[in-house]
Amino acid sequence: MTYPITKYGNAVLESSARPVDKFDEELAKLCEDMFESMYVAQGVGLAAPQIGLSKKLAVIDVSVGKNPEAKLVLANPEIIHTEGRHTQNEGCLSIPEFRESVTRPRKVTIRAQDVNGNFYEKTGEELLARAFLHETDHLNGKLYISHISALKRDLMKRKIRKLVKAGEW
């Protein structure tokens, strides 16, 4: 099942999600559906709040479906280590057609649970590190635009309000 992507302005995107506490077939199916939804939307990561669900759950695949081993399920993830700095253009499926330059750590280690509830740690660099941080931010009610200047954020919000008013958002 493909879920529609929740767009900026919906309260679920700016609220801290609830922890995942049940690791069952329903969660496994949700993760499959999230991967499918992410691929259709042409993303490399998708957090449950982006499909309207308040769950600390995200999926990431920086290979965009080309390498099955690159698929990651992050339930209840925590950032446990960061190092370096890396600036890159960043976007979000929930804020389509907008991209901004964002500086984040270059290397990131997360601790999370997989689809079966098993804990694991994984370190990623550059795009994978950025995906870990971006999706973890979503689970904590934070969007990438909180990492850009207030002026750029204000201009983006004004453009979005115009799109909403015109019925194009």
PDB file of C-alpha atoms in Angstrom, residues 32-109:
ATOM      1  CA  GLU A  32       7.154  -2.506   3.690  1.00  0.00           C
ATOM      2  CA  ASP A  33       4.471   0.064   2.853  1.00  0.00           C
ATOM      3  CA  MET A  34       6.736   2.892   4.004  1.00  0.00           C
ATOM      4  CA  PHE A  35       9.552   1.695   1.720  1.00  0.00           C
ATOM      5  CA  GLU A  36       7.091   1.492  -1.187  1.00  0.00           C
ATOM      6  CA  SER A  37       5.744   4.980  -0.416  1.00  0.00           C
ATOM      7  CA  MET A  38       9.283   6.380  -0.157  1.00  0.00           C
ATOM      8  CA  TYR A  39      10.318   4.873  -3.503  1.00  0.00           C
ATOM      9  CA  VAL A  40       7.189   6.207  -5.251  1.00  0.00           C
ATOM     10  CA  ALA A  41       7.940   9.674  -3.829  1.00  0.00           C
ATOM     11  CA  GLN A  42      11.592   9.305  -4.912  1.00  0.00           C
ATOM     12  CA  GLY A  43      13.048   9.779  -1.442  1.00  0.00           C
ATOM     13  CA  VAL A  44      15.907   8.161   0.461  1.00  0.00           C
ATOM     14  CA  GLY A  45      14.166   8.289   3.846  1.00  0.00           C
ATOM     15  CA  LEU A  46      10.648   8.400   5.234  1.00  0.00           C
ATOM     16  CA  ALA A  47       9.488   8.836   8.824  1.00  0.00           C
ATOM     17  CA  ALA A  48       6.098   7.623  10.086  1.00  0.00           C
ATOM     18  CA  PRO A  49       4.909  11.204  10.848  1.00  0.00           C
ATOM     19  CA  GLN A  50       5.334  11.914   7.121  1.00  0.00           C
ATOM     20  CA  ILE A  51       2.475   9.504   6.464  1.00  0.00           C
ATOM     21  CA  GLY A  52       0.430  10.871   9.366  1.00  0.00           C
ATOM     22  CA  LEU A  53       1.444   8.330  12.021  1.00  0.00           C
ATOM     23  CA  SER A  54       2.879   9.364  15.385  1.00  0.00           C
ATOM     24  CA  LYS A  55       5.406   6.518  15.680  1.00  0.00           C
ATOM     25  CA  LYS A  56       9.166   6.691  16.239  1.00  0.00           C
ATOM     26  CA  LEU A  57       9.711   4.722  13.052  1.00  0.00           C
ATOM     27  CA  ALA A  58      11.614   5.554   9.880  1.00  0.00           C
ATOM     28  CA  VAL A  59      12.914   3.752   6.826  1.00  0.00           C
ATOM     29  CA  ILE A  60      16.032   4.696   4.871  1.00  0.00           C
ATOM     30  CA  ASP A  61      17.528   3.453   1.619  1.00  0.00           C
ATOM     31  CA  VAL A  62      20.244   5.693   0.174  1.00  0.00           C
ATOM     32  CA  SER A  63      20.530   3.295  -2.801  1.00  0.00           C
ATOM     33  CA  VAL A  64      16.909   4.180  -3.735  1.00  0.00           C
ATOM     34  CA  GLY A  65      15.983   0.518  -4.181  1.00  0.00           C
ATOM     35  CA  LYS A  66      19.100  -0.547  -6.085  1.00  0.00           C
ATOM     36  CA  ASN A  67      20.691  -2.461  -3.189  1.00  0.00           C
ATOM     37  CA  PRO A  68      18.383  -4.499  -0.903  1.00  0.00           C
ATOM     38  CA  GLU A  69      21.129  -4.568   1.757  1.00  0.00           C
ATOM     39  CA  ALA A  70      20.981  -0.768   2.020  1.00  0.00           C
ATOM     40  CA  LYS A  71      17.406  -0.867   3.376  1.00  0.00           C
ATOM     41  CA  LEU A  72      17.280   0.196   7.021  1.00  0.00           C
ATOM     42  CA  VAL A  73      14.409   0.233   9.498  1.00  0.00           C
ATOM     43  CA  LEU A  74      14.909   2.620  12.408  1.00  0.00           C
ATOM     44  CA  ALA A  75      12.538   2.096  15.315  1.00  0.00           C
ATOM     45  CA  ASN A  76      13.096   4.357  18.323  1.00  0.00           C
ATOM     46  CA  PRO A  77      16.412   5.673  16.946  1.00  0.00           C
ATOM     47  CA  GLU A  78      18.869   7.741  18.959  1.00  0.00           C
ATOM     48  CA  ILE A  79      21.878   9.654  17.706  1.00  0.00           C
ATOM     49  CA  ILE A  80      24.767   8.461  19.881  1.00  0.00           C
ATOM     50  CA  HIS A  81      27.754  10.060  18.140  1.00  0.00           C
ATOM     51  CA  THR A  82      28.463  12.746  15.550  1.00  0.00           C
ATOM     52  CA  GLU A  83      31.643  14.155  14.091  1.00  0.00           C
ATOM     53  CA  GLY A  84      32.753  16.588  11.434  1.00  0.00           C
ATOM     54  CA  ARG A  85      30.677  19.007   9.387  1.00  0.00           C
ATOM     55  CA  HIS A  86      29.161  18.625   5.925  1.00  0.00           C
ATOM     56  CA  THR A  87      27.073  21.148   4.001  1.00  0.00           C
ATOM     57  CA  GLN A  88      24.737  19.951   1.283  1.00  0.00           C
ATOM     58  CA  ASN A  89      21.471  20.864  -0.382  1.00  0.00           C
ATOM     59  CA  GLU A  90      18.654  19.184   1.527  1.00  0.00           C
ATOM     60  CA  GLY A  91      14.990  18.691   0.801  1.00  0.00           C
ATOM     61  CA  CYS A  92      12.048  16.883   2.336  1.00  0.00           C
ATOM     62  CA  LEU A  93       9.165  14.869   0.908  1.00  0.00           C
ATOM     63  CA  SER A  94       6.837  16.830   3.220  1.00  0.00           C
ATOM     64  CA  ILE A  95       8.063  20.160   1.832  1.00  0.00           C
ATOM     65  CA  PRO A  96       8.150  19.332  -1.886  1.00  0.00           C
ATOM     66  CA  GLU A  97       9.924  21.556  -4.392  1.00  0.00           C
ATOM     67  CA  PHE A  98      11.931  23.405  -1.723  1.00  0.00           C
ATOM     68  CA  ARG A  99      15.635  22.762  -1.073  1.00  0.00           C
ATOM     69  CA  GLU A 100      18.162  24.619   1.055  1.00  0.00           C
ATOM     70  CA  SER A 101      21.804  24.277   1.984  1.00  0.00           C
ATOM     71  CA  VAL A 102      22.052  22.673   5.439  1.00  0.00           C
ATOM     72  CA  THR A 103      25.170  21.988   7.516  1.00  0.00           C
ATOM     73  CA  ARG A 104      25.041  18.792   9.544  1.00  0.00           C
ATOM     74  CA  PRO A 105      27.595  16.392  11.010  1.00  0.00           C
ATOM     75  CA  ARG A 106      29.491  14.410   8.344  1.00  0.00           C
ATOM     76  CA  LYS A 107      29.589  11.158  10.310  1.00  0.00           C
ATOM     77  CA  VAL A 108      26.781   9.890  12.546  1.00  0.00           C
ATOM     78  CA  THR A 109      26.233   6.774  14.653  1.00  0.00           C
TER      79      THR A 109
END
